Amino acid sequence: MSKPLKECSIAVVGLGLMGASLCMDLKARQVCREVRGVARRTRTVLDAFFAGAVDLATNDLQTGVLGADIVILATPVRTIIATLEEIGPRLWPG
């Protein structure tokens, strides 16, 4: 990564207990420029956004990771490979 973390956009895929907690901490500490959250359920997406845990929330995986400098997978282990296969073409090298 060639830019400072403060200038980065971080996407967190999975807004369960761990993912939402991470987003809230990133926002509270103002670690990066933008925190994005991705979840399957619309209710989860809305809850995260209106709680202020994320700057951008979506249930569209491709939209959520497109252009993000850092992508964190906070999903169940059994879904990680399928998630990587789906978002891989959208990720920047490095």
Coordinates of N, CA and C in Angstrom, one line a residue:
M1 N 0.9 -1.2 0.0 CA 0.0 0.0 0.0 C 0.9 1.2 0.0
S2 N 0.7 2.1 -0.9 CA 1.6 3.3 -1.1 C 1.0 4.5 -0.4
K3 N -0.2 4.6 0.1 CA -0.7 5.8 0.7 C -0.9 5.6 2.2
P4 N -0.9 6.6 3.0 CA -1.1 6.5 4.4 C -2.5 6.0 4.7
L5 N -2.6 5.2 5.8 CA -3.8 4.6 6.2 C -4.9 5.7 6.4
K6 N -4.6 6.9 6.8 CA -5.5 8.0 7.0 C -6.2 8.3 5.7
E7 N -5.6 8.0 4.6 CA -6.2 8.4 3.3 C -6.9 7.2 2.6
C8 N -6.9 6.1 3.3 CA -7.5 4.9 2.7 C -9.0 4.7 2.9
S9 N -9.6 3.9 2.0 CA -10.9 3.5 2.1 C -10.9 2.0 2.6
I10 N -11.6 1.7 3.6 CA -11.6 0.3 4.1 C -13.0 -0.3 4.0
A11 N -13.1 -1.4 3.3 CA -14.3 -2.1 3.2 C -14.3 -3.3 4.1
V12 N -15.4 -3.5 4.9 CA -15.5 -4.6 5.8 C -16.7 -5.4 5.3
V13 N -16.4 -6.7 4.9 CA -17.4 -7.6 4.3 C -17.9 -8.4 5.5
G14 N -19.1 -8.3 5.9 CA -19.7 -9.0 7.0 C -19.9 -8.0 8.2
L15 N -21.1 -7.7 8.5 CA -21.4 -6.7 9.5 C -22.1 -7.4 10.7
G16 N -21.6 -8.6 11.1 CA -22.0 -9.3 12.3 C -21.3 -8.6 13.5
L17 N -21.3 -9.4 14.5 CA -20.7 -8.9 15.8 C -19.2 -8.3 15.5
M18 N -18.4 -9.2 14.9 CA -17.0 -8.8 14.7 C -16.9 -7.6 13.7
G19 N -17.5 -7.8 12.5 CA -17.4 -6.8 11.5 C -17.9 -5.4 11.9
A20 N -19.1 -5.4 12.5 CA -19.7 -4.1 12.9 C -18.9 -3.5 14.0
S21 N -18.3 -4.3 14.9 CA -17.5 -3.8 16.0 C -16.2 -3.1 15.4
L22 N -15.6 -3.8 14.5 CA -14.4 -3.3 13.8 C -14.8 -2.0 13.1
C23 N -15.9 -1.9 12.4 CA -16.3 -0.7 11.7 C -16.4 0.5 12.7
M24 N -17.1 0.2 13.8 CA -17.4 1.2 14.8 C -16.1 1.7 15.4
D25 N -15.1 0.8 15.6 CA -13.8 1.3 16.2 C -13.0 2.1 15.1
L26 N -13.0 1.6 13.9 CA -12.3 2.4 12.8 C -12.9 3.8 12.7
K27 N -14.2 3.9 12.8 CA -14.9 5.3 12.7 C -14.5 6.1 14.0
A28 N -14.6 5.5 15.1 CA -14.4 6.2 16.4 C -13.0 6.7 16.5
R29 N -12.0 6.0 16.0 CA -10.6 6.4 16.0 C -10.2 7.2 14.8
Q30 N -11.1 7.4 13.9 CA -10.8 8.1 12.6 C -9.5 7.6 12.0
V31 N -9.4 6.3 11.8 CA -8.2 5.7 11.3 C -8.0 5.9 9.8
C32 N -9.1 6.0 9.1 CA -9.1 6.1 7.6 C -10.1 7.1 7.1
R33 N -10.0 7.3 5.8 CA -10.8 8.3 5.1 C -12.3 7.8 5.1
E34 N -12.5 6.5 4.9 CA -13.9 6.0 4.7 C -13.9 4.6 5.2
V35 N -15.1 4.3 5.8 CA -15.3 2.9 6.2 C -16.6 2.4 5.5
R36 N -16.5 1.4 4.8 CA -17.6 0.8 4.0 C -18.0 -0.5 4.7
G37 N -19.3 -0.8 4.7 CA -19.8 -2.1 5.2 C -20.6 -2.8 4.2
V38 N -20.4 -4.1 4.1 CA -21.2 -5.0 3.2 C -21.8 -6.1 4.0
A39 N -23.1 -6.3 3.8 CA -23.8 -7.4 4.5 C -24.9 -7.9 3.5
R40 N -25.3 -9.1 3.7 CA -26.3 -9.7 2.9 C -27.7 -9.2 3.1
R41 N -28.0 -8.9 4.4 CA -29.4 -8.5 4.8 C -29.5 -7.0 4.8
T42 N -30.6 -6.5 4.2 CA -30.8 -5.1 4.1 C -31.0 -4.5 5.5
R43 N -31.6 -5.2 6.4 CA -31.8 -4.7 7.8 C -30.4 -4.4 8.4
T44 N -29.5 -5.3 8.2 CA -28.1 -5.2 8.8 C -27.4 -4.0 8.2
V45 N -27.6 -3.8 6.9 CA -27.0 -2.7 6.2 C -27.5 -1.4 6.8
L46 N -28.8 -1.3 6.9 CA -29.4 -0.1 7.4 C -29.0 0.2 8.9
D47 N -29.0 -0.9 9.7 CA -28.6 -0.7 11.1 C -27.2 -0.2 11.2
A48 N -26.3 -0.7 10.4 CA -24.9 -0.3 10.5 C -24.8 1.2 10.1
F49 N -25.5 1.6 9.0 CA -25.4 2.9 8.5 C -26.0 3.9 9.5
F50 N -27.2 3.6 10.0 CA -27.8 4.6 10.9 C -27.2 4.6 12.3
A51 N -26.5 3.6 12.7 CA -25.7 3.6 13.9 C -24.4 4.4 13.8
G52 N -24.1 4.8 12.6 CA -22.9 5.5 12.3 C -21.6 4.6 12.3
A53 N -21.8 3.3 12.1 CA -20.7 2.4 12.1 C -19.9 2.5 10.8
V54 N -20.6 2.9 9.7 CA -20.0 3.0 8.4 C -20.4 4.3 7.7
D55 N -19.6 4.7 6.7 CA -19.9 5.8 5.9 C -20.8 5.4 4.7
L56 N -20.5 4.2 4.2 CA -21.3 3.7 3.1 C -21.6 2.2 3.4
A57 N -22.9 1.9 3.3 CA -23.4 0.5 3.6 C -24.1 0.0 2.4
T58 N -23.9 -1.3 2.0 CA -24.6 -1.9 0.9 C -24.7 -3.4 1.1
N59 N -25.7 -3.9 0.4 CA -25.7 -5.4 0.4 C -25.3 -5.9 -1.0
D60 N -24.6 -5.1 -1.8 CA -24.0 -5.5 -3.0 C -22.5 -5.6 -2.8
L61 N -22.1 -6.8 -2.8 CA -20.7 -7.1 -2.6 C -19.7 -6.4 -3.5
Q62 N -20.0 -6.4 -4.8 CA -19.2 -5.8 -5.8 C -19.1 -4.3 -5.6
T63 N -20.2 -3.6 -5.3 CA -20.2 -2.2 -5.0 C -19.4 -1.8 -3.8
G64 N -19.5 -2.7 -2.8 CA -18.9 -2.4 -1.5 C -17.4 -2.4 -1.5
V65 N -16.8 -3.3 -2.4 CA -15.4 -3.4 -2.4 C -14.7 -2.7 -3.5
L66 N -15.5 -2.3 -4.5 CA -14.9 -1.6 -5.7 C -14.2 -0.3 -5.3
G67 N -13.0 -0.2 -5.6 CA -12.1 1.0 -5.3 C -11.6 1.0 -3.8
A68 N -12.0 0.1 -3.0 CA -11.5 0.1 -1.6 C -10.0 -0.2 -1.6
D69 N -9.3 0.5 -0.7 CA -7.8 0.2 -0.6 C -7.5 -1.0 0.2
I70 N -8.4 -1.3 1.2 CA -8.2 -2.4 2.1 C -9.6 -3.1 2.2
V71 N -9.6 -4.4 2.0 CA -10.8 -5.2 2.2 C -10.6 -6.2 3.3
I72 N -11.5 -6.2 4.3 CA -11.4 -7.1 5.4 C -12.6 -8.0 5.4
L73 N -12.4 -9.3 5.4 CA -13.5 -10.3 5.4 C -13.8 -10.7 6.8
A74 N -15.0 -10.3 7.3 CA -15.5 -10.7 8.6 C -16.7 -11.6 8.5
T75 N -16.5 -12.6 7.6 CA -17.6 -13.5 7.3 C -17.3 -14.9 8.0
P76 N -18.3 -15.8 8.0 CA -18.0 -17.1 8.5 C -16.9 -17.8 7.6
V77 N -16.0 -18.6 8.2 CA -14.9 -19.2 7.5 C -15.4 -19.9 6.3
R78 N -16.5 -20.6 6.4 CA -17.0 -21.5 5.3 C -17.3 -20.6 4.0
T79 N -17.4 -19.3 4.2 CA -17.8 -18.5 3.0 C -16.7 -17.7 2.4
I80 N -15.5 -17.8 3.1 CA -14.4 -16.9 2.6 C -13.9 -17.2 1.2
I81 N -13.7 -18.5 0.9 CA -13.2 -18.8 -0.5 C -14.2 -18.3 -1.5
A82 N -15.5 -18.6 -1.4 CA -16.5 -18.1 -2.3 C -16.5 -16.6 -2.4
T83 N -16.4 -15.9 -1.3 CA -16.3 -14.5 -1.3 C -15.1 -13.9 -2.1
L84 N -14.0 -14.5 -1.8 CA -12.7 -14.1 -2.5 C -12.9 -14.3 -4.0
E85 N -13.5 -15.5 -4.4 CA -13.6 -15.7 -5.8 C -14.5 -14.7 -6.5
E86 N -15.6 -14.2 -5.7 CA -16.5 -13.3 -6.3 C -15.9 -11.9 -6.4
I87 N -15.1 -11.5 -5.3 CA -14.6 -10.1 -5.3 C -13.2 -10.0 -5.9
G88 N -12.5 -11.1 -6.1 CA -11.2 -11.0 -6.7 C -10.9 -10.1 -7.8
P89 N -11.8 -10.2 -8.9 CA -11.6 -9.4 -10.0 C -11.8 -7.9 -9.8
R90 N -12.4 -7.5 -8.6 CA -12.6 -6.1 -8.3 C -11.5 -5.5 -7.4
L91 N -10.6 -6.4 -6.9 CA -9.6 -5.9 -6.0 C -8.4 -5.4 -6.8
W92 N -7.7 -4.4 -6.2 CA -6.5 -3.9 -6.8 C -5.4 -4.8 -6.4
P93 N -4.4 -4.9 -7.3 CA -3.2 -5.7 -6.9 C -2.5 -5.2 -5.7
G94 N -1.9 -6.1 -4.9 CA -1.1 -5.7 -3.8 C -1.9 -5.9 -2.5

